[in-house]
Amino acid sequence: MKVLVVFAHPEQRSLNGSLRDVAVRELEAQGHDVLVSDLYAQGWTSAVDRADFPSLPADARLAPAAASKQAFEAGTLTPDVKGEIEKLLWADVLILQFPLWWFSMPAILKGWVDRVFAYGFAYGVGEHSDKRWGDRYGEGKLAGKRAMLLVTAGGWQEHYSARGINGPIDDLLFPIHHGILYYPGYAVLPPFVVYKADKLDEAGFEAAAERLRERMRTLATASPIPYRRQNGGDYLIPSMQLHAGLEPPEARGFAIHLARAEASISVAASGTKARCG
Amino acid sequence: MKVLVVFAHPEQRSLNGSLRDVAVRELEAQGHDVLVSDLYAQGWTSAVDRADFPSLPADARLAPAAASKQAFEAGTLTPDVKGEIEKLLWADVLILQFPLWWFSMPAILKGWVDRVFAYGFAYGVGEHSDKRWGDRYGEGKLAGKRAMLLVTAGGWQEHYSARGINGPIDDLLFPIHHGILYYPGYAVLPPFVVYKADKLDEAGFEAAAERLRERMRTLATASPIPYRRQNGGDYLIPSMQLHAGLEPPEARGFAIHLARAEASISVAASGTKARCG
């Protein structure tokens, strides 16, 4: 397979740098082709602004979505953005690797999403009408590919558990998993998360590295998070609300968008296991 | 009062620009002092990197949290970051204004958080031990101040409702509300959200503007989102898990961290109203 790792840490000599090397070595040992977009090393530009749309007249009002659509269609996106789009089309698997900063991705990676996920490429794809709300959430130009997050967090695993004060990690990552990766079509694999990242000793690192190697060996076979397809009949169109009664009675919030409860997804916050098929 | 608006849109002649002007005019008409940090106009740097820590030796490994702590304590953060910290200390109310891009804030605003919310200022504050996990989630250097989000979204309100495919807006914003604003001590007001932002006509804009003026008139009096205080007895320390049985039986996921269910927070996804005190 072809694997793209988008790496967003400013220091090569970091836990993230070491984990990236472990992942890349294991993937290459398995015979996969690997490309790394090292955003800091590439000097990636984070902010969407007029410079993204060189064909926009100097006195024209900048409407980012409209400008993105126009530039994607006309082929006038900037070379750095076009390069990343080419890599995404090339790769069978996308891995986004980052330290969790303020419960989300670092700005440089958010800027990669904001700039590379162009209108007509990652959104605004397919028919938009009262009958069909585009090709998204399971369909789109990146359908048939897989994606996963490789994340380090300073806090404890308990703090990110179903009852932990930070909120459940699956809920914190939902805007990325569902809103950024599933949206343009990726099948999203459960995340690989290392907790207490600042306190990892040699043995802890080795344990994490082995766990990561195993995940790299099962990229093609692991079951994706079972998000519901927008156009699979589960949602009313155009209100895009989930039909009543589809979810387990215990499910609330983001968890109702899972086609079935999986062990890796915390639908039950109070310690009870969701009963469903 | 003193109000800081952090504005993150690349175009002045945008819906966001117009809403900002409405908000600022209303606040000034009420006699408040208003400052705007216009991140694009300021040429704000988004990515945390070595340039943030000029006193870090050239050959030293960059560990962002440790470097942030050292620089904050030594007073060697960069002038742009120090300037924003001064504004945060000055302001009684913080408003973050942005278009919702990929279900979160634009990279430039995330970069404002990543860089300005320094260790020792916004995190790593107070005693960290097995008995007390720092001053955060309701305590911290920004306690006693209020914050709110002013957000525009392209999608429909239904798509962001309890059963909407994007996920409930309160859950999508939780990582910002709870993880970024409540964390260093802000009382977080319910967000002001404009939906179908790309399709707003003159009448729609006027309605939104009037709603916004009303929100600006009630900044000091509106009830904040009732997140639970970390050190108020609701959480086990150091596992930071919510004590069993505190939340309404229907609550799951992020909603268990609310001290009581409010009309503005969707704890129930299936249309039933949460019954609780």
Coordinates of C-alpha atoms in Angstrom, one line a residue:
Chain A
M1 CA 0.0 0.0 0.0
K2 CA 0.9 3.6 -0.2
V3 CA 0.9 5.5 3.1
L4 CA 1.1 9.2 3.7
V5 CA 2.1 10.4 7.2
V6 CA 1.4 14.1 7.9
F7 CA 3.7 15.0 10.8
A8 CA 3.1 18.1 12.9
H9 CA 5.7 18.5 15.6
P10 CA 8.4 21.2 15.6
E11 CA 11.2 19.0 17.0
Q12 CA 12.7 15.9 15.3
R13 CA 14.2 14.8 18.6
S14 CA 10.8 14.4 20.2
L15 CA 8.6 11.5 21.3
N16 CA 6.6 12.3 18.1
G17 CA 9.7 12.1 16.0
S18 CA 10.7 8.8 17.5
L19 CA 7.2 7.3 17.1
R20 CA 7.1 8.5 13.4
D21 CA 10.4 6.7 12.8
V22 CA 9.0 3.5 14.4
A23 CA 5.9 3.7 12.2
V24 CA 7.7 4.4 9.0
R25 CA 10.3 1.7 9.6
E26 CA 7.6 -0.9 10.3
L27 CA 5.6 0.2 7.2
E28 CA 8.6 -0.1 5.0
A29 CA 9.5 -3.4 6.5
Q30 CA 6.1 -4.6 5.4
G31 CA 6.8 -3.5 1.9
H32 CA 4.6 -0.4 1.8
D33 CA 5.6 2.9 0.1
V34 CA 5.7 5.7 2.6
L35 CA 5.8 9.5 2.2
V36 CA 6.0 11.9 5.1
S37 CA 4.8 15.5 4.9
D38 CA 6.8 17.0 7.7
L39 CA 4.9 20.3 8.0
Y40 CA 7.4 22.2 10.1
A41 CA 10.3 21.0 7.9
Q42 CA 8.3 22.1 4.8
G43 CA 7.7 25.5 6.4
W44 CA 4.0 25.0 5.9
T45 CA 1.8 28.1 5.8
S46 CA -1.0 27.8 8.2
A47 CA -3.4 30.6 7.6
V48 CA -5.9 30.7 4.6
D49 CA -5.6 34.1 3.1
R50 CA -5.5 35.9 -0.2
A51 CA -2.1 34.4 -1.0
D52 CA -3.9 31.1 -1.4
F53 CA -5.8 32.4 -4.4
P54 CA -3.4 34.1 -6.7
S55 CA -6.0 34.4 -9.5
L56 CA -8.4 36.4 -7.2
P57 CA -8.5 40.0 -8.4
A58 CA -6.7 42.3 -5.9
D59 CA -9.9 44.3 -5.2
A60 CA -12.3 41.3 -5.0
R61 CA -13.8 40.4 -1.7
L62 CA -12.3 37.2 -0.4
A63 CA -15.0 34.6 0.3
P64 CA -12.8 31.6 1.3
A65 CA -15.2 28.8 0.1
A66 CA -16.0 30.4 -3.2
A67 CA -12.4 31.3 -3.8
S68 CA -11.4 27.7 -3.0
K69 CA -14.0 26.3 -5.4
Q70 CA -12.9 28.6 -8.2
A71 CA -9.2 27.9 -7.7
F72 CA -9.6 24.2 -7.4
E73 CA -11.7 24.0 -10.6
A74 CA -9.3 26.3 -12.5
G75 CA -6.2 24.6 -11.2
T76 CA -4.9 27.8 -9.7
L77 CA -4.3 26.6 -6.1
T78 CA -0.8 27.3 -4.9
P79 CA 1.9 24.7 -5.6
D80 CA 2.2 23.6 -1.9
V81 CA -1.5 22.9 -1.7
K82 CA -1.5 21.1 -5.0
G83 CA 1.4 19.0 -3.9
E84 CA -0.5 17.8 -0.8
I85 CA -3.6 17.1 -2.8
E86 CA -1.5 14.9 -5.1
K87 CA -0.1 13.0 -2.1
L88 CA -3.6 12.4 -0.8
L89 CA -4.8 11.1 -4.1
W90 CA -1.7 8.9 -4.3
A91 CA -2.0 7.4 -0.8
D92 CA -4.2 4.5 0.2
V93 CA -3.8 5.4 3.9
L94 CA -3.4 8.7 5.5
I95 CA -1.9 9.1 9.0
L96 CA -2.2 12.4 10.8
Q97 CA 0.4 12.6 13.6
F98 CA 0.4 15.3 16.2
P99 CA 0.7 16.2 19.9
L100 CA -2.7 17.0 21.3
W101 CA -2.5 20.8 22.1
W102 CA -5.5 22.3 23.8
F103 CA -7.6 19.2 23.0
S104 CA -7.1 19.5 19.2
M105 CA -4.4 19.5 16.6
P106 CA -1.6 22.1 16.5
A107 CA -2.3 25.2 14.4
I108 CA 0.1 24.1 11.6
L109 CA -1.9 20.9 11.0
K110 CA -5.2 22.7 11.2
G111 CA -3.8 25.0 8.6
W112 CA -2.9 22.0 6.4
V113 CA -6.6 20.9 6.6
D114 CA -8.0 24.4 6.1
R115 CA -5.8 24.9 3.0
V116 CA -5.5 21.5 1.4
F117 CA -9.1 20.3 1.9
A118 CA -10.3 22.5 -1.0
Y119 CA -13.9 23.0 -2.2
G120 CA -14.6 20.6 -4.9
F121 CA -12.0 18.2 -3.5
A122 CA -12.8 17.6 0.1
Y123 CA -16.2 19.4 0.3
G124 CA -18.8 20.7 -2.1
V125 CA -18.5 17.4 -3.9
G126 CA -21.6 15.8 -5.7
E127 CA -25.2 16.9 -6.1
H128 CA -26.5 19.3 -3.5
S129 CA -30.3 19.4 -3.6
D130 CA -33.3 18.7 -1.4
K131 CA -32.8 15.1 -2.3
R132 CA -29.1 14.7 -1.9
W133 CA -26.7 16.6 0.3
G134 CA -23.5 16.0 -1.6
D135 CA -21.0 13.2 -1.5
R136 CA -19.8 13.4 2.1
Y137 CA -19.7 11.4 5.3
G138 CA -18.6 8.1 3.9
E139 CA -18.6 9.2 0.2
G140 CA -16.4 11.7 -1.7
K141 CA -13.1 11.9 -3.5
L142 CA -11.2 10.1 -0.8
A143 CA -13.7 7.2 -0.4
G144 CA -12.0 3.8 -0.5
K145 CA -9.0 5.1 1.5
R146 CA -8.3 4.7 5.1
A147 CA -7.1 7.3 7.7
M148 CA -6.0 7.2 11.3
L149 CA -4.7 9.6 14.0
L150 CA -1.4 9.1 15.8
V151 CA -1.6 11.3 18.9
T152 CA 0.4 12.0 22.0
A153 CA -1.2 13.6 25.1
G154 CA 0.3 14.9 28.2
G155 CA -2.6 13.8 30.5
W156 CA -3.5 10.5 31.9
Q157 CA -5.7 8.0 30.1
E158 CA -8.2 8.2 33.0
H159 CA -8.6 11.9 32.4
Y160 CA -9.7 11.1 28.9
S161 CA -12.0 8.2 29.8
A162 CA -15.8 8.1 29.7
R163 CA -16.0 9.9 33.1
G164 CA -12.7 11.8 32.9
I165 CA -12.6 15.5 33.3
N166 CA -11.2 16.3 29.9
G167 CA -14.0 14.4 28.2
P168 CA -13.8 11.0 26.4
I169 CA -10.9 10.9 23.9
D170 CA -13.3 9.5 21.2
D171 CA -15.6 12.5 21.7
L172 CA -12.7 15.0 21.7
L173 CA -11.4 13.5 18.4
F174 CA -14.9 13.3 16.8
P175 CA -14.6 16.7 15.1
I176 CA -11.4 15.4 13.4
H177 CA -12.4 11.7 12.9
H178 CA -15.9 12.4 11.6
G179 CA -15.8 16.1 10.6
I180 CA -12.4 16.1 8.8
L181 CA -11.6 12.5 7.8
Y182 CA -14.9 10.7 7.3
Y183 CA -16.4 13.8 5.7
P184 CA -14.4 13.5 2.4
G185 CA -14.8 9.7 2.4
Y186 CA -12.0 8.2 4.5
A187 CA -12.7 5.0 6.5
V188 CA -11.4 6.1 9.9
L189 CA -9.5 3.6 12.0
P190 CA -9.5 3.9 15.8
P191 CA -6.8 6.3 16.9
F192 CA -3.4 5.4 18.3
V193 CA -3.0 7.5 21.5
V194 CA 0.0 7.7 23.8
Y195 CA -0.9 9.2 27.2
K196 CA 1.5 10.8 29.8
A197 CA 3.7 11.6 26.9
D198 CA 6.0 13.9 28.9
K199 CA 6.7 11.2 31.4
L200 CA 7.4 8.2 29.2
D201 CA 10.5 6.2 30.3
E202 CA 12.5 3.8 28.1
A203 CA 10.2 0.9 29.0
G204 CA 7.1 2.9 28.4
F205 CA 8.4 4.0 25.0
E206 CA 9.2 0.5 24.0
A207 CA 5.7 -0.7 25.0
A208 CA 4.2 2.2 22.9
A209 CA 6.5 1.4 20.0
E210 CA 5.4 -2.2 20.0
R211 CA 1.8 -1.3 20.2
L212 CA 2.4 1.1 17.3
R213 CA 4.2 -1.5 15.1
E214 CA 1.2 -3.8 15.6
R215 CA -1.2 -1.0 14.5
M216 CA 1.0 -0.4 11.4
R217 CA 0.8 -4.2 10.6
T218 CA -3.0 -4.1 10.7
L219 CA -3.7 -0.9 8.8
A220 CA -5.3 -2.7 5.9
T221 CA -7.4 -5.1 8.0
A222 CA -8.5 -3.2 11.2
S223 CA -12.2 -2.4 11.4
P224 CA -12.9 1.3 10.9
I225 CA -15.0 3.3 13.3
P226 CA -18.6 2.4 12.1
Y227 CA -19.9 5.9 11.4
R228 CA -23.2 6.0 9.6
R229 CA -23.2 6.9 5.9
Q230 CA -25.0 10.1 5.1
N231 CA -26.7 8.7 2.0
G232 CA -27.3 5.2 3.3
G233 CA -30.8 5.9 4.5
D234 CA -30.1 6.7 8.2
Y235 CA -30.6 10.4 7.8
L236 CA -33.6 12.6 6.8
I237 CA -32.7 14.8 3.8
P238 CA -32.3 17.8 3.7
S239 CA -32.6 18.2 7.5
M240 CA -29.8 15.6 7.9
Q241 CA -31.2 14.4 11.2
L242 CA -30.8 10.8 12.2
H243 CA -34.1 8.9 11.9
A244 CA -35.6 8.2 15.4
G245 CA -34.8 5.0 17.1
L246 CA -31.8 3.9 15.1
E247 CA -29.3 4.2 18.0
P248 CA -29.1 2.2 21.2
P249 CA -31.3 3.7 23.9
E250 CA -28.2 4.7 25.9
A251 CA -26.5 6.6 23.1
R252 CA -26.3 10.4 23.3
G253 CA -24.3 13.1 21.5
F254 CA -21.7 12.1 19.0
A255 CA -22.3 8.4 19.7
I256 CA -25.6 8.3 17.9
H257 CA -23.7 8.5 14.6
L258 CA -22.2 5.1 15.1
A259 CA -24.0 2.3 13.2
R260 CA -23.3 0.0 16.2
A261 CA -21.5 0.4 19.5
E262 CA -18.0 -0.9 19.4
A263 CA -15.8 -1.5 22.4
S264 CA -13.5 1.3 21.3
I265 CA -16.2 3.9 21.5
S266 CA -17.6 5.0 24.8
V267 CA -21.4 5.3 24.3
A268 CA -22.0 4.7 28.0
A269 CA -20.6 7.2 30.4
S270 CA -21.9 5.7 33.6
G271 CA -19.9 2.5 33.4
T272 CA -22.7 0.4 31.9
K273 CA -21.9 -1.3 28.6
A274 CA -24.3 -0.4 25.8
R275 CA -26.5 -3.3 24.8
C276 CA -26.8 -3.4 21.1
G277 CA -26.1 -5.6 18.1
Chain B
M1 CA -16.3 46.6 31.4
K2 CA -13.3 45.9 29.3
V3 CA -13.9 43.6 26.3
L4 CA -11.3 41.9 24.1
V5 CA -12.5 40.6 20.7
V6 CA -10.1 38.2 19.0
F7 CA -11.1 38.3 15.4
A8 CA -10.0 35.5 12.9
H9 CA -11.3 36.2 9.4
P10 CA -9.1 37.1 6.5
E11 CA -11.7 39.5 4.9
Q12 CA -12.9 42.8 6.5
R13 CA -15.8 42.9 4.0
S14 CA -17.2 39.6 5.3
L15 CA -20.2 38.6 7.4
N16 CA -17.7 38.1 10.2
G17 CA -16.4 41.6 9.7
S18 CA -19.9 43.1 9.7
L19 CA -20.9 41.2 12.9
R20 CA -17.7 42.3 14.6
D21 CA -18.6 45.9 13.8
V22 CA -22.1 45.4 15.2
A23 CA -20.8 43.9 18.4
V24 CA -18.1 46.6 18.9
R25 CA -20.6 49.4 18.2
E26 CA -23.1 48.0 20.7
L27 CA -20.4 47.5 23.4
E28 CA -19.1 51.0 23.0
A29 CA -22.7 52.4 23.0
Q30 CA -23.0 50.6 26.4
G31 CA -19.9 52.4 27.6
H32 CA -17.5 49.5 27.6
D33 CA -13.9 49.7 26.5
V34 CA -13.3 47.5 23.5
L35 CA -10.0 46.2 22.0
V36 CA -9.9 44.0 18.9
S37 CA -7.1 41.6 18.1
D38 CA -7.5 41.3 14.4
L39 CA -5.2 38.3 13.8
Y40 CA -5.0 38.5 10.0
A41 CA -4.4 42.3 10.2
Q42 CA -1.7 41.8 12.8
G43 CA 0.0 39.2 10.6
W44 CA -0.3 36.7 13.5
T45 CA 2.2 33.8 13.5
S46 CA 0.3 30.5 13.9
A47 CA 2.9 27.8 14.4
V48 CA 4.6 27.2 17.7
D49 CA 8.3 26.7 16.9
R50 CA 11.8 27.7 18.1
A51 CA 11.2 31.3 17.2
D52 CA 8.8 31.4 20.1
F53 CA 11.6 30.8 22.6
P54 CA 14.5 33.1 21.7
S55 CA 16.3 32.2 24.9
L56 CA 16.4 28.5 24.1
P57 CA 20.0 27.5 23.1
A58 CA 20.3 26.8 19.4
D59 CA 21.3 23.1 20.0
A60 CA 18.8 22.4 22.7
R61 CA 15.9 20.0 22.1
L62 CA 12.6 21.9 21.8
A63 CA 10.1 20.5 24.3
P64 CA 7.2 23.0 23.8
A65 CA 5.6 22.8 27.3
A66 CA 9.0 23.0 29.1
A67 CA 10.2 25.9 26.8
S68 CA 6.9 27.7 27.4
K69 CA 7.2 27.4 31.2
Q70 CA 10.8 28.6 31.1
A71 CA 10.0 31.6 28.8
F72 CA 6.9 32.6 30.7
E73 CA 8.7 32.6 34.0
A74 CA 11.8 34.4 32.7
G75 CA 9.7 37.0 30.8
T76 CA 11.3 36.0 27.5
L77 CA 8.2 35.2 25.5
T78 CA 8.1 37.1 22.2
P79 CA 6.5 40.6 22.1
D80 CA 3.5 39.5 20.1
V81 CA 2.6 36.8 22.7
K82 CA 3.3 39.1 25.6
G83 CA 1.0 41.7 24.1
E84 CA -1.9 39.3 23.9
I85 CA -1.3 38.1 27.4
E86 CA -1.5 41.7 28.6
K87 CA -4.8 42.1 26.7
L88 CA -6.2 39.0 28.3
L89 CA -5.2 40.2 31.8
W90 CA -6.8 43.6 31.0
A91 CA -10.1 42.3 29.7
D92 CA -13.0 41.4 31.8
V93 CA -14.6 39.6 28.8
L94 CA -13.0 37.7 26.0
I95 CA -14.9 37.1 22.7
L96 CA -13.4 34.7 20.2
Q97 CA -14.9 35.4 16.8
F98 CA -14.4 33.0 13.8
P99 CA -16.0 31.1 11.0
L100 CA -16.3 27.4 11.8
W101 CA -13.9 25.7 9.4
W102 CA -13.9 21.9 9.6
F103 CA -15.9 22.0 12.8
S104 CA -13.3 24.0 14.7
M105 CA -11.5 27.3 14.7
P106 CA -9.3 28.5 11.8
A107 CA -5.6 27.7 12.1
I108 CA -4.7 31.3 12.8
L109 CA -6.9 31.3 15.9
K110 CA -5.7 27.9 17.0
G111 CA -2.2 29.3 16.7
W112 CA -3.2 32.2 18.9
V113 CA -4.3 29.8 21.6
D114 CA -1.2 27.5 21.1
R115 CA 1.2 30.4 21.5
V116 CA -0.6 32.8 23.9
F117 CA -1.9 30.2 26.4
A118 CA 1.6 29.7 27.9
Y119 CA 2.6 27.3 30.6
G120 CA 2.4 29.0 33.9
F121 CA -0.2 31.4 32.5
A122 CA -3.1 29.3 31.1
Y123 CA -1.9 25.8 32.2
G124 CA 0.5 24.4 34.7
V125 CA -0.9 26.8 37.3
G126 CA -1.1 25.9 41.0
E127 CA -0.2 22.9 43.0
H128 CA 0.1 19.6 41.0
S129 CA 0.1 16.6 43.4
D130 CA -1.9 13.6 44.2
K131 CA -4.1 15.8 46.2
R132 CA -4.6 18.7 43.8
W133 CA -4.4 18.8 40.1
G134 CA -3.6 22.4 39.6
D135 CA -5.8 25.4 39.3
R136 CA -7.8 24.7 36.2
Y137 CA -11.4 24.0 35.0
G138 CA -13.0 26.9 36.8
E139 CA -9.8 28.2 38.5
G140 CA -6.7 29.7 37.2
K141 CA -5.2 33.1 36.2
L142 CA -8.3 34.0 34.2
A143 CA -10.9 33.1 36.8
G144 CA -13.4 35.9 37.5
K145 CA -13.5 36.8 33.8
R146 CA -16.1 35.8 31.1
A147 CA -15.6 34.4 27.6
M148 CA -17.9 33.6 24.7
L149 CA -17.6 32.4 21.1
L150 CA -19.1 34.3 18.2
V151 CA -19.3 31.8 15.4
T152 CA -20.6 31.6 11.8
A153 CA -21.3 28.2 10.2
G154 CA -22.2 27.4 6.6
G155 CA -24.5 24.5 7.5
W156 CA -28.1 24.6 8.7
Q157 CA -29.0 24.7 12.4
E158 CA -30.7 21.4 12.1
H159 CA -27.5 19.8 10.9
Y160 CA -25.9 20.9 14.2
S161 CA -28.8 19.9 16.4
A162 CA -29.0 17.0 18.9
R163 CA -29.7 14.5 16.0
G164 CA -28.0 16.4 13.2
I165 CA -25.3 14.6 11.2
N166 CA -22.5 17.1 12.1
G167 CA -23.0 16.5 15.8
P168 CA -24.6 18.9 18.3
I169 CA -23.0 22.3 18.2
D170 CA -22.5 22.3 22.0
D171 CA -20.5 19.1 21.7
L172 CA -18.5 20.3 18.7
L173 CA -17.6 23.5 20.7
F174 CA -16.9 21.6 24.0
P175 CA -13.2 21.2 23.3
I176 CA -13.0 25.0 22.9
H177 CA -15.5 26.0 25.6
H178 CA -14.3 23.6 28.3
G179 CA -10.8 22.7 27.1
I180 CA -9.6 26.1 26.1
L181 CA -11.7 28.7 27.9
Y182 CA -13.0 27.1 31.1
Y183 CA -9.6 25.4 31.6
P184 CA -7.7 28.6 32.6
G185 CA -10.7 29.9 34.6
Y186 CA -13.1 31.7 32.3
A187 CA -16.8 31.5 33.0
V188 CA -18.0 30.5 29.5
L189 CA -21.2 32.0 28.1
P190 CA -23.4 30.2 25.7
P191 CA -22.1 30.7 22.1
F192 CA -23.6 33.1 19.6
V193 CA -23.9 31.1 16.3
V194 CA -25.1 32.2 12.9
Y195 CA -26.0 29.3 10.6
K196 CA -26.4 29.3 6.8
A197 CA -23.8 32.0 6.9
D198 CA -23.2 32.0 3.2
K199 CA -26.9 32.4 2.3
L200 CA -27.8 35.3 4.7
D201 CA -29.9 38.0 3.0
E202 CA -30.4 41.5 4.3
A203 CA -33.3 40.5 6.6
G204 CA -31.4 37.5 7.9
F205 CA -28.4 39.7 8.7
E206 CA -30.5 42.3 10.5
A207 CA -32.1 39.5 12.6
A208 CA -28.7 38.1 13.4
A209 CA -27.4 41.6 14.2
E210 CA -30.3 42.3 16.6
R211 CA -29.7 39.0 18.3
L212 CA -26.0 39.8 18.7
R213 CA -26.7 43.3 20.1
E214 CA -28.9 41.7 22.7
R215 CA -26.1 39.3 23.6
M216 CA -23.7 42.2 23.9
R217 CA -26.1 43.9 26.3
T218 CA -26.2 40.8 28.5
L219 CA -22.5 39.9 28.7
A220 CA -22.3 40.7 32.4
T221 CA -25.5 39.1 33.4
A222 CA -26.0 36.0 31.2
S223 CA -25.7 32.7 33.0
P224 CA -22.5 30.8 32.0
I225 CA -22.5 27.2 30.9
P226 CA -22.5 25.4 34.3
Y227 CA -19.4 23.3 33.9
R228 CA -18.3 21.5 37.1
R229 CA -15.3 22.9 38.9
Q230 CA -12.4 20.4 39.0
N231 CA -11.6 21.2 42.7
G232 CA -15.2 21.5 43.9
G233 CA -15.6 17.9 45.0
D234 CA -17.2 16.4 42.0
Y235 CA -14.1 14.7 40.7
L236 CA -11.8 12.0 42.2
I237 CA -8.2 13.1 42.5
P238 CA -5.8 12.2 40.9
S239 CA -7.8 10.1 38.4
M240 CA -10.0 13.1 37.7
Q241 CA -13.1 11.0 37.1
L242 CA -16.5 12.3 37.9
H243 CA -17.9 10.7 41.0
A244 CA -20.6 8.2 40.1
G245 CA -24.2 9.3 40.1
L246 CA -23.8 13.0 39.9
E247 CA -25.2 13.5 36.4
P248 CA -28.7 13.0 35.3
P249 CA -29.3 9.4 34.2
E250 CA -29.7 10.5 30.6
A251 CA -26.4 12.3 30.3
R252 CA -23.5 10.8 28.4
G253 CA -20.2 12.0 27.0
F254 CA -19.4 15.7 27.4
A255 CA -22.8 16.5 29.0
I256 CA -21.9 14.7 32.3
H257 CA -19.5 17.6 33.0
L258 CA -22.5 20.0 33.4
A259 CA -23.5 20.7 37.0
R260 CA -27.1 20.8 35.9
A261 CA -28.9 20.5 32.5
E262 CA -29.7 23.8 30.9
A263 CA -32.0 24.4 28.0
S264 CA -29.0 25.5 25.9
I265 CA -27.2 22.2 26.3
S266 CA -28.4 19.1 24.6
V267 CA -28.0 16.3 27.0
A268 CA -30.7 14.3 25.5
A269 CA -30.3 13.2 21.9
S270 CA -33.6 11.5 21.4
G271 CA -35.9 14.4 21.8
T272 CA -36.7 13.8 25.4
K273 CA -35.9 16.6 27.8
A274 CA -33.5 15.7 30.6
R275 CA -35.3 15.7 33.9
C276 CA -33.0 17.2 36.6
G277 CA -32.8 19.9 39.1

